[in-house]
mmCIF file of C-alpha atoms (C1' of nucleotides) in Angstrom:
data_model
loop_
_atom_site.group_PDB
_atom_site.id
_atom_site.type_symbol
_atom_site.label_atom_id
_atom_site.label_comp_id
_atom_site.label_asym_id
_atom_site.label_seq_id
_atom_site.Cartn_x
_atom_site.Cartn_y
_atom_site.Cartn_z
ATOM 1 C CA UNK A 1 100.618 105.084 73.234
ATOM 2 C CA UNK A 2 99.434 102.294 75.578
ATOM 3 C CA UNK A 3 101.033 101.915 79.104
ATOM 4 C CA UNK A 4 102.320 98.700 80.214
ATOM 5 C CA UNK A 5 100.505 99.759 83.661
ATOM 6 C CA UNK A 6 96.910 99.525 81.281
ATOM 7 C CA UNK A 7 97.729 95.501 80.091
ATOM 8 C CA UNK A 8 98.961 94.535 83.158
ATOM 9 C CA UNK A 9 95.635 95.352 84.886
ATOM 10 C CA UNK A 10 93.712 94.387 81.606
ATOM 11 C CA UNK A 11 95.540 90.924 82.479
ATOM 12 C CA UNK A 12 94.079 91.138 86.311
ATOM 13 C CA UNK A 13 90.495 91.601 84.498
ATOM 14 C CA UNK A 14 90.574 88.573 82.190
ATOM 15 C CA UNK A 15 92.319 86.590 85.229
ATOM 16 C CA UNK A 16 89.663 87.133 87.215
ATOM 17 C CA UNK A 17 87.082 86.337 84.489
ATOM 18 C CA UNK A 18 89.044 82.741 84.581
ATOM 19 C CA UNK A 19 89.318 82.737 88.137
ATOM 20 C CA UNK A 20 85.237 83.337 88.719
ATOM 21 C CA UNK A 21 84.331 81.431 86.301
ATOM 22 C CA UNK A 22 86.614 78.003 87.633
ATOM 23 C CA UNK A 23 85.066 78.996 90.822
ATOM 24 C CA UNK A 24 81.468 78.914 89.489
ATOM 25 C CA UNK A 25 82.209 75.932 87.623
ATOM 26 C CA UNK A 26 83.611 73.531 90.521
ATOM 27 C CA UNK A 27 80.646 74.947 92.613
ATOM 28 C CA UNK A 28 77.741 73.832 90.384
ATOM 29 C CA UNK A 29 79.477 70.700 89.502
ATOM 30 C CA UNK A 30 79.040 69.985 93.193
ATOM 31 C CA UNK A 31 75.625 70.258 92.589
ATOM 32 C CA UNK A 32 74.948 68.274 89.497
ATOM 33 C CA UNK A 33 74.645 70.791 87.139
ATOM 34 C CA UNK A 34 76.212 73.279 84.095
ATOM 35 C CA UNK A 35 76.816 76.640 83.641
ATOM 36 C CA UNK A 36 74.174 76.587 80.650
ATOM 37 C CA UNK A 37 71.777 75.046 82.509
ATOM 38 C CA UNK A 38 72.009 76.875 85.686
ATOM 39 C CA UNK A 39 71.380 80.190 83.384
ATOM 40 C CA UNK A 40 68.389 78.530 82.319
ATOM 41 C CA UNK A 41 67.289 78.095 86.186
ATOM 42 C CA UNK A 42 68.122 81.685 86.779
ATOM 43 C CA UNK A 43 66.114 83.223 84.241
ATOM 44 C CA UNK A 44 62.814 80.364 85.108
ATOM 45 C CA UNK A 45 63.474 82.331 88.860
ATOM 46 C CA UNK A 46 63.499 85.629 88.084
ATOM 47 C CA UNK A 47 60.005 85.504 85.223
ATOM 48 C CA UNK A 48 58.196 82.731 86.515
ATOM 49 C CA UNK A 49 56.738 79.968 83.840
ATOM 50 C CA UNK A 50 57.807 80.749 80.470
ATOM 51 C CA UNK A 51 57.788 79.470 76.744
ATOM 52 C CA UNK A 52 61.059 77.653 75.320
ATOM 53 C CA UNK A 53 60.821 80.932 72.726
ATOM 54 C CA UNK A 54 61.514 83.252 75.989
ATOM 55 C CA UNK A 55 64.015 81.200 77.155
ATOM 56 C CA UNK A 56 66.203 80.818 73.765
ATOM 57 C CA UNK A 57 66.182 84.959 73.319
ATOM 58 C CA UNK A 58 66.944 85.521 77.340
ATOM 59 C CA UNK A 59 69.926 82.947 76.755
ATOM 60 C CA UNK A 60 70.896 84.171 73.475
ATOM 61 C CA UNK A 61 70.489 80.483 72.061
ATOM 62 C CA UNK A 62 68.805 78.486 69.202
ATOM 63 C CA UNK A 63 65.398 77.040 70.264
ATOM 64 C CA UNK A 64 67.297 73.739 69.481
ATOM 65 C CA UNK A 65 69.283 73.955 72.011
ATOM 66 C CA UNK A 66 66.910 75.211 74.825
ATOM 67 C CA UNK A 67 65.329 71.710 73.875
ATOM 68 C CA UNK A 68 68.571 69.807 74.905
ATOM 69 C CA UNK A 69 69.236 72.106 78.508
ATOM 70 C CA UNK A 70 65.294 71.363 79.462
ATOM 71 C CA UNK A 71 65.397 68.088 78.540
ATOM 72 C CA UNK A 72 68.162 67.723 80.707
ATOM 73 C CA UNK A 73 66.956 69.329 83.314
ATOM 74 C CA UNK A 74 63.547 67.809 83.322
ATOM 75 C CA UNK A 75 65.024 64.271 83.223
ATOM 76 C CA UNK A 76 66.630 65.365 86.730
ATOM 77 C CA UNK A 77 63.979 67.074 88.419
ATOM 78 C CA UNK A 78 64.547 70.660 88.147
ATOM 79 C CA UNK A 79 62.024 72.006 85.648
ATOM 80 C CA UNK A 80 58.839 71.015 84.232
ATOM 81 C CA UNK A 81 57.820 70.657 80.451
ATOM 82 C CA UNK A 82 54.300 71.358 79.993
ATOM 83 C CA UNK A 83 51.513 72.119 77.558
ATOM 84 C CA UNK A 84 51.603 75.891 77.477
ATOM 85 C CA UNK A 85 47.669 76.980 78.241
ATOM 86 C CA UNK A 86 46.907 79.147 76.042
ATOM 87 C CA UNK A 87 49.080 78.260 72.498
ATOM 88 C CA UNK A 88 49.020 74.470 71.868
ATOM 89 C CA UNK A 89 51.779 75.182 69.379
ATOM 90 C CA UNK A 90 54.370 75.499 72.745
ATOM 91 C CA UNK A 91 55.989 73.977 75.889
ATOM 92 C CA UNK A 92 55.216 75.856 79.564
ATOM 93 C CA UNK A 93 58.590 75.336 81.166
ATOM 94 C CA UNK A 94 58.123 75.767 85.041
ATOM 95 C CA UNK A 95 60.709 74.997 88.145
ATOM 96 C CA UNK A 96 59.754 72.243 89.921
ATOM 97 C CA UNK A 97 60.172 72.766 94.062
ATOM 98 C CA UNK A 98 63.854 71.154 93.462
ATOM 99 C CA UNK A 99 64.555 73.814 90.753
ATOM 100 C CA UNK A 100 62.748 76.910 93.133
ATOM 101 C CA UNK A 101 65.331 75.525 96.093
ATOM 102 C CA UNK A 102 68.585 75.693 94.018
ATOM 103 C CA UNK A 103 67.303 79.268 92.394
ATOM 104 C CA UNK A 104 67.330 80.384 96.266
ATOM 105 C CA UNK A 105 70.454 79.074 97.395
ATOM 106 C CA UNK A 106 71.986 80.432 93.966
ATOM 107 C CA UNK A 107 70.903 83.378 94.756
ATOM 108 C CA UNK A 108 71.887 83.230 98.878
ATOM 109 C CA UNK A 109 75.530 82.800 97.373
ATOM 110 C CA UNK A 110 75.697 85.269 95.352
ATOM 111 C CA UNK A 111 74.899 87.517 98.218
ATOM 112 C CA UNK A 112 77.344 85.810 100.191
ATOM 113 C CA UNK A 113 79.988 86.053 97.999
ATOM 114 C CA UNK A 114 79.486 89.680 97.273
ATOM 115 C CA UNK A 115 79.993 90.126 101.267
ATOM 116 C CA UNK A 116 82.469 87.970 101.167
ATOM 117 C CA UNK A 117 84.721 89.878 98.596
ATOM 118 C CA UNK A 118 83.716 93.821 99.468
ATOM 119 C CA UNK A 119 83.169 93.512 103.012
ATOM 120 C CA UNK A 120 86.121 94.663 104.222
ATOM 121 C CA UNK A 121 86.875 96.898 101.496
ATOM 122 C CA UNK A 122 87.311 101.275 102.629
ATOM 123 C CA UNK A 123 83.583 102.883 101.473
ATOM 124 C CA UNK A 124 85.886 105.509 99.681
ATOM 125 C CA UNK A 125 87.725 103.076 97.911
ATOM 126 C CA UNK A 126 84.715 100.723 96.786
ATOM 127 C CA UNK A 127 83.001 104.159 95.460
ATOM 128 C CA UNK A 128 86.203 104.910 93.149
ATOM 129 C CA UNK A 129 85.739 100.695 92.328
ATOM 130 C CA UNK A 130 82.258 100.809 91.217
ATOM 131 C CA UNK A 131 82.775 104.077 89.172
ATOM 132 C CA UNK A 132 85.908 102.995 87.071
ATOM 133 C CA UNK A 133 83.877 99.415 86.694
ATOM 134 C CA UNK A 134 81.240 101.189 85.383
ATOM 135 C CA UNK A 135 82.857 103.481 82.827
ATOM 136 C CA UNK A 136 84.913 100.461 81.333
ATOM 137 C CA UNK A 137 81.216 98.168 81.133
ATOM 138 C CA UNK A 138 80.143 101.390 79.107
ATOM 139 C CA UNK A 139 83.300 101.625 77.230
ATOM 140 C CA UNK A 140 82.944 97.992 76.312
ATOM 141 C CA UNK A 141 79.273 97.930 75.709
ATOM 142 C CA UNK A 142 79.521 100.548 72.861
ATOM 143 C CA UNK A 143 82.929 98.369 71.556
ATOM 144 C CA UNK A 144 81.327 95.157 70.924
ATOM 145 C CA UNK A 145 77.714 96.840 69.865
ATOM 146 C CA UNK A 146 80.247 98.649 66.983
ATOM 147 C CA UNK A 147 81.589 95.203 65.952
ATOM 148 C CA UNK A 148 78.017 93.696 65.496
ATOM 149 C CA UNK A 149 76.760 93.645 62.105
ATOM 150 C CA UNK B 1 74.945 91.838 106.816
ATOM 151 C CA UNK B 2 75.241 92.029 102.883
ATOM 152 C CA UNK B 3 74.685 95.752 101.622
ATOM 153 C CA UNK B 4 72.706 95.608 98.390
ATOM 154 C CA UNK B 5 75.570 97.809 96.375
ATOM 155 C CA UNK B 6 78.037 94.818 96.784
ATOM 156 C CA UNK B 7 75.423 92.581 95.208
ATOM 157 C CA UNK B 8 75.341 94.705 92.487
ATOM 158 C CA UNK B 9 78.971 95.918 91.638
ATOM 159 C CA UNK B 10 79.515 92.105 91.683
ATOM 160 C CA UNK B 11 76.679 91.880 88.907
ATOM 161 C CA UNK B 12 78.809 94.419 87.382
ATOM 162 C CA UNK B 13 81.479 92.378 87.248
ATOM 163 C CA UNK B 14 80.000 89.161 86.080
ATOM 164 C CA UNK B 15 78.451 91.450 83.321
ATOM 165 C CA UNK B 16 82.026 92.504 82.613
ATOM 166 C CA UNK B 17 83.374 89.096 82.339
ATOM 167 C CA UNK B 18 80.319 87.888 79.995
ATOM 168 C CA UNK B 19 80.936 91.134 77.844
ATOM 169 C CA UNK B 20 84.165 90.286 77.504
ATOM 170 C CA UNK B 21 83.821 86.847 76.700
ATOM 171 C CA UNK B 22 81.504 87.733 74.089
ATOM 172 C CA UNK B 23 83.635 90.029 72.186
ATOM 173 C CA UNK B 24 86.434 87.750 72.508
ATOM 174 C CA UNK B 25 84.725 84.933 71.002
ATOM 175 C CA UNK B 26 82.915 86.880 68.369
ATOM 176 C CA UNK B 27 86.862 88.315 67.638
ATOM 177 C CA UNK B 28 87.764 84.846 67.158
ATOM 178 C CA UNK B 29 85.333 83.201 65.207
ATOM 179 C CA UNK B 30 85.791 86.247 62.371
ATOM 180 C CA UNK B 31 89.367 84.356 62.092
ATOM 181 C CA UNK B 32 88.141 81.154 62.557
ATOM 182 C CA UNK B 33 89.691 80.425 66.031
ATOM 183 C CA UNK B 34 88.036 78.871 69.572
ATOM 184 C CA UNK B 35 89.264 80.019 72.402
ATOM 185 C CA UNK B 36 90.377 76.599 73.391
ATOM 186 C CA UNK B 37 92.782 76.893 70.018
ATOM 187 C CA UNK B 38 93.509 80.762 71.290
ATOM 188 C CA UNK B 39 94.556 79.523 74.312
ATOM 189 C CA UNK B 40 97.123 76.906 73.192
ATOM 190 C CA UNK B 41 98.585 79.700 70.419
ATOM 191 C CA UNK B 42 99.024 81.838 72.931
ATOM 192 C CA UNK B 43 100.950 79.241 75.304
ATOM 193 C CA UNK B 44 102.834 78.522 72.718
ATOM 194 C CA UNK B 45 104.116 81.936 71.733
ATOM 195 C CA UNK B 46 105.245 82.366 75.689
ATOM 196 C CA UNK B 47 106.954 78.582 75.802
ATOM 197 C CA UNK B 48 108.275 78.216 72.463
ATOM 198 C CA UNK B 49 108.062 74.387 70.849
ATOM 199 C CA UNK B 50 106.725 72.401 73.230
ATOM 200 C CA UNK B 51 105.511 68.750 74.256
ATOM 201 C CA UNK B 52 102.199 68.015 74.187
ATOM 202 C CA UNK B 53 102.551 67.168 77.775
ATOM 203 C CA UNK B 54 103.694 70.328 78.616
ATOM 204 C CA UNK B 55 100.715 72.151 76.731
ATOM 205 C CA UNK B 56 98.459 69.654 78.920
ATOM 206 C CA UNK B 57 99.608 71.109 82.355
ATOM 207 C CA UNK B 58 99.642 74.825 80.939
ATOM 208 C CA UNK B 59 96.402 74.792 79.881
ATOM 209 C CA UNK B 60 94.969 72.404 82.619
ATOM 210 C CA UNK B 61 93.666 69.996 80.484
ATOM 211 C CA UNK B 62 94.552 65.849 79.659
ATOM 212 C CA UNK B 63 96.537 65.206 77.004
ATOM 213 C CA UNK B 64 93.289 63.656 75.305
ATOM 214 C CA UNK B 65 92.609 67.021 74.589
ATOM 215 C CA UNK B 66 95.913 68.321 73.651
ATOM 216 C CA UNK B 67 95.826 66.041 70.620
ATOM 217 C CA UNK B 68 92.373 66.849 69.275
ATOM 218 C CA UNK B 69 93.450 70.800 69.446
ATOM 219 C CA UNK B 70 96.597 70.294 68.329
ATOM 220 C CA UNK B 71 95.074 68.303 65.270
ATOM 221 C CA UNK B 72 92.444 71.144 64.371
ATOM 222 C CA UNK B 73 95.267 73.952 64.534
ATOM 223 C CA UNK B 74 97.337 71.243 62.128
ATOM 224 C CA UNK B 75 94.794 71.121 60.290
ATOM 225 C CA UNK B 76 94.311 74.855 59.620
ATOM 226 C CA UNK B 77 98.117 75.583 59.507
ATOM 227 C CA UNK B 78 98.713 77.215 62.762
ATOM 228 C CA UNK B 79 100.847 74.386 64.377
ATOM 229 C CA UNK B 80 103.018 71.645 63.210
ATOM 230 C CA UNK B 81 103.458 68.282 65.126
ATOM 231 C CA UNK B 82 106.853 66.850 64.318
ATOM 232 C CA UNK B 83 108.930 64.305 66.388
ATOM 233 C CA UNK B 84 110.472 65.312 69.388
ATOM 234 C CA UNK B 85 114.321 65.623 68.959
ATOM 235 C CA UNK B 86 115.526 63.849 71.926
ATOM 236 C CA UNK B 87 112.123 61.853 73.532
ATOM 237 C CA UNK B 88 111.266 59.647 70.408
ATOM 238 C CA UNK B 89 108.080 58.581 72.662
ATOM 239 C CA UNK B 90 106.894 62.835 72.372
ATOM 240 C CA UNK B 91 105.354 64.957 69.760
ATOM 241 C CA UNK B 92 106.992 68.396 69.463
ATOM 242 C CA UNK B 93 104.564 71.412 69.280
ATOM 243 C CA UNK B 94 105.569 74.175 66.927
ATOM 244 C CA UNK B 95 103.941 77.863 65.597
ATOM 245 C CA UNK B 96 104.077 78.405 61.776
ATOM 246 C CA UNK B 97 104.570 81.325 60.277
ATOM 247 C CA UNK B 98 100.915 81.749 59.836
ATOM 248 C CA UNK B 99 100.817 80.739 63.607
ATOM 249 C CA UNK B 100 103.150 83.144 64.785
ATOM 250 C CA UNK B 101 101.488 86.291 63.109
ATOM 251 C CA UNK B 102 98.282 85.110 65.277
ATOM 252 C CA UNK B 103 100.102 85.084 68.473
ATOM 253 C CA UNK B 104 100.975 88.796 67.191
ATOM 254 C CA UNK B 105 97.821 89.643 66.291
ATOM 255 C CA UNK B 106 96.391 88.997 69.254
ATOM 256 C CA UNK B 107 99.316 90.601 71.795
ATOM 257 C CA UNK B 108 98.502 94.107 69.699
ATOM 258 C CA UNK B 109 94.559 93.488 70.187
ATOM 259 C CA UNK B 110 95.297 93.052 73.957
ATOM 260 C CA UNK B 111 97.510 96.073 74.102
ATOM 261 C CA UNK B 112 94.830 97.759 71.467
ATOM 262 C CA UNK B 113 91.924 96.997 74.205
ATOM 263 C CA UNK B 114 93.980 98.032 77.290
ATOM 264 C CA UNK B 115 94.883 101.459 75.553
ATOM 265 C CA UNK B 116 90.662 101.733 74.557
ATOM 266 C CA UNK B 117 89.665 100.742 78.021
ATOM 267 C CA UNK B 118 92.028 102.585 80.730
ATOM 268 C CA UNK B 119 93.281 105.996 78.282
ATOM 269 C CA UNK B 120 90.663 108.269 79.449
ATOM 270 C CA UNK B 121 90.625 107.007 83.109
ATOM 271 C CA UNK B 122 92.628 109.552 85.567
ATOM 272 C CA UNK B 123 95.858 108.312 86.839
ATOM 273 C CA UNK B 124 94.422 108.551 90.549
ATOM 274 C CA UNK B 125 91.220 106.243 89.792
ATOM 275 C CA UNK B 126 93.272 103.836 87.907
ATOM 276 C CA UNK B 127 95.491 103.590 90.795
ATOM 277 C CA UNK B 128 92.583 102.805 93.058
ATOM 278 C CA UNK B 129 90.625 100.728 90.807
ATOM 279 C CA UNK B 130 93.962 98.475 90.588
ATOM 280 C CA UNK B 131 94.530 98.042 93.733
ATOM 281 C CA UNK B 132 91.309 97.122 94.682
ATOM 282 C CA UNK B 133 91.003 94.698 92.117
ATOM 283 C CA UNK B 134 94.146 92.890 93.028
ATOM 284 C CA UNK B 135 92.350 92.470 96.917
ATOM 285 C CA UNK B 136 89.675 90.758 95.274
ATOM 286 C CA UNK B 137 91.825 88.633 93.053
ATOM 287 C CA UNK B 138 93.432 87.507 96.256
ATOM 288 C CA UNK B 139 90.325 86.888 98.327
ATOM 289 C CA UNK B 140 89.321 84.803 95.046
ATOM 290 C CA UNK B 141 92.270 82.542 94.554
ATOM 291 C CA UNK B 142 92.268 82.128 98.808
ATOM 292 C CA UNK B 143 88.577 81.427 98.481
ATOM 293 C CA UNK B 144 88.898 78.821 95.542
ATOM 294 C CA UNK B 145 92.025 77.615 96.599
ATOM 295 C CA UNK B 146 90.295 76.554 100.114
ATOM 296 C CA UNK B 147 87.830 75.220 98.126
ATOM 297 C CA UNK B 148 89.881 72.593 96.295
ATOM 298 C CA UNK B 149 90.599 68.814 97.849
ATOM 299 C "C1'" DT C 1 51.919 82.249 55.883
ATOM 300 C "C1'" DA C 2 54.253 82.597 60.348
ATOM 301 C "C1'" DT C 3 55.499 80.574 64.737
ATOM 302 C "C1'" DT C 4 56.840 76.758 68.064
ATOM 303 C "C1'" DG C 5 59.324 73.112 68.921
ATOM 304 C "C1'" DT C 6 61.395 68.631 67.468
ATOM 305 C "C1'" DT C 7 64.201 65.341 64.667
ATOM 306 C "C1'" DA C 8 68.413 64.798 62.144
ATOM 307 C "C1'" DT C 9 73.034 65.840 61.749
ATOM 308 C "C1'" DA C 10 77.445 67.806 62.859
ATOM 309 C "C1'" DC C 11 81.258 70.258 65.223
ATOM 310 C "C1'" DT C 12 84.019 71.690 69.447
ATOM 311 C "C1'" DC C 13 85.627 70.926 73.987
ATOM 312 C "C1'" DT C 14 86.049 67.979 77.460
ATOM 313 C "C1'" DA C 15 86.759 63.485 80.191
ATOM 314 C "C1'" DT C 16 88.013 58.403 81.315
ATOM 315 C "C1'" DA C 17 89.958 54.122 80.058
ATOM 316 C "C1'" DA C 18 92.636 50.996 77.373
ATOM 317 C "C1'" DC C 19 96.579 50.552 74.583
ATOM 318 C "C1'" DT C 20 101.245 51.320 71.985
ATOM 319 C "C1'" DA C 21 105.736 52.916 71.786
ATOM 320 C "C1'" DT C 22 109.488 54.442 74.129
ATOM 321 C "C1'" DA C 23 112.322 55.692 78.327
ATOM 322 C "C1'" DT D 1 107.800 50.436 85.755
ATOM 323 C "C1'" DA D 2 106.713 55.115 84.221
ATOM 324 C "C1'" DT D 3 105.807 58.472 80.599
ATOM 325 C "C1'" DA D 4 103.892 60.394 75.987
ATOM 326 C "C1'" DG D 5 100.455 60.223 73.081
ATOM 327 C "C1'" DT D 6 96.625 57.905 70.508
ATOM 328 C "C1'" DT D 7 92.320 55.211 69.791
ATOM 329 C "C1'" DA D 8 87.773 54.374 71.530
ATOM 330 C "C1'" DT D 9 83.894 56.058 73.630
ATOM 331 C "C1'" DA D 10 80.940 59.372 75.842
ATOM 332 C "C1'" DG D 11 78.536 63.600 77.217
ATOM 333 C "C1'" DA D 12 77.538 68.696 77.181
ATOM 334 C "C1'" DG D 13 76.725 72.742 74.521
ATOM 335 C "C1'" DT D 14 76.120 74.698 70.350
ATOM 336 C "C1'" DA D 15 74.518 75.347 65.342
ATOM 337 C "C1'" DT D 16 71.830 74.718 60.767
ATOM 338 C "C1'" DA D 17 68.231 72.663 58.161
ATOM 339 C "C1'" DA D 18 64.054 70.141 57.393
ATOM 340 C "C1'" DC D 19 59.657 69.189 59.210
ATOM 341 C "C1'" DA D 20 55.161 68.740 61.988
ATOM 342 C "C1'" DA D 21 51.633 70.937 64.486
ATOM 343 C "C1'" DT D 22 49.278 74.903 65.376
ATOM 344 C "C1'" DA D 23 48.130 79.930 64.998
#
DNA sequence: TATTGTTATACTCTATAACTATA
DNA sequence: TATAGTTATAGAGTATAACAATA
């Protein structure tokens, strides 16, 4: 038996999914750029200088289209395409000082926003929060890894 | 000050919303739908026939778009577009039957999902888990809505 | 022979602008 | 004059398949 209490709140979840998400879109739109490509920024930041191979498994993409998001973001100054230095076969994709900047101040907002939403929230309550969060991330995990092939 | 445990429950949550997304879409794709398609189904089983106009503002998109989904889910049998009866200028929207036992499909997966995710939670955490997450719905829209011209 | 990336092609979602038919 | 929807065009993200260069 399902409570209507359990889809109401499901509803909350996927609303603020959408919600986030039109946040995070209108904010980087601002800024000249996509959700797809910002990813691509985000992962440059976090392991340095990397082959288009790394990049296409750490998006979950085709190398095809990690071809199209650094072209892109070459052609506007954010990233680098280089000859890797070791295999001549690949590309070296590095940020550029540009790209290194807008890594940062993604990564100041996200801290800001984080404030911004649990600030003011009871220590107690946050605790209770995080826990439930975590058992239905777990719960979910081990749903979608069962539908895989 | 930021404390580092708000920075990552809100990882949490961004995981959650990818996870989700990611099922969703995989869900879909097994019965050849897009989200964008989903979407419009779904407003359709809530509204009934409707204008394309109508479908437009619901799911905040131009009518440009209305009539390129509205021809794929033609196309594929889940919609019909006949004349409007009383605005010859309009197109009238409509579920088939095939259409209509989507819209079902997916209400019982949502219930299905809420039931998997929230059955084994105590009544006391899902109370506080809910109301926290409708503060940070709030903060969200306030924060977005601020945001917009 | 296997890997890396590109070219070629195509599909979906989305937008703006110009236009037709109707109100 | 305003509204409903389409045609025309464009751009982003994605995919598969064929191919070149290199390992």
């Amino acid at each position: 038996m399902v409570e209507p209490r359990w889809e109401a709140t499901l509803d909350r979840i996927l609303e603020l999914t959408v919600v986030l998400n039109r946040d995070m879109t209108a904010h980087l739109e601002a800024i000249g750029l996509t959700e797809a490509r910002v990813h691509l920024i985000w992962e440059l930041g976090r392991r340095g200088p990397c082959k288009q191979q790394v990049l296409a498994e750490a998006l979950g993409v085709t190398p095809r289209t990690i071809t199209a998001l650094v072209d892109g973001l070459a052609a506007t100054g954010f990233v680098t395409r280089e000859a890797h230095p070791t295999d001549r076969r690949a590309a070296q994709v590095t940020l550029t000082a540009q790209g290194t900047a807008t890594a940062q101040a993604l990564a100041d907002d996200h801290r800001r926003l984080a404030g911004q939403l649990f600030a003011d929230v009871p220590a107690d309550r946050f605790e209770c929060f995080d826990a439930v969060l975590g058992g239905l991330l777990e719960k979910l995990r081990r749903l979608t890894a069962g539908s895989r092939r």
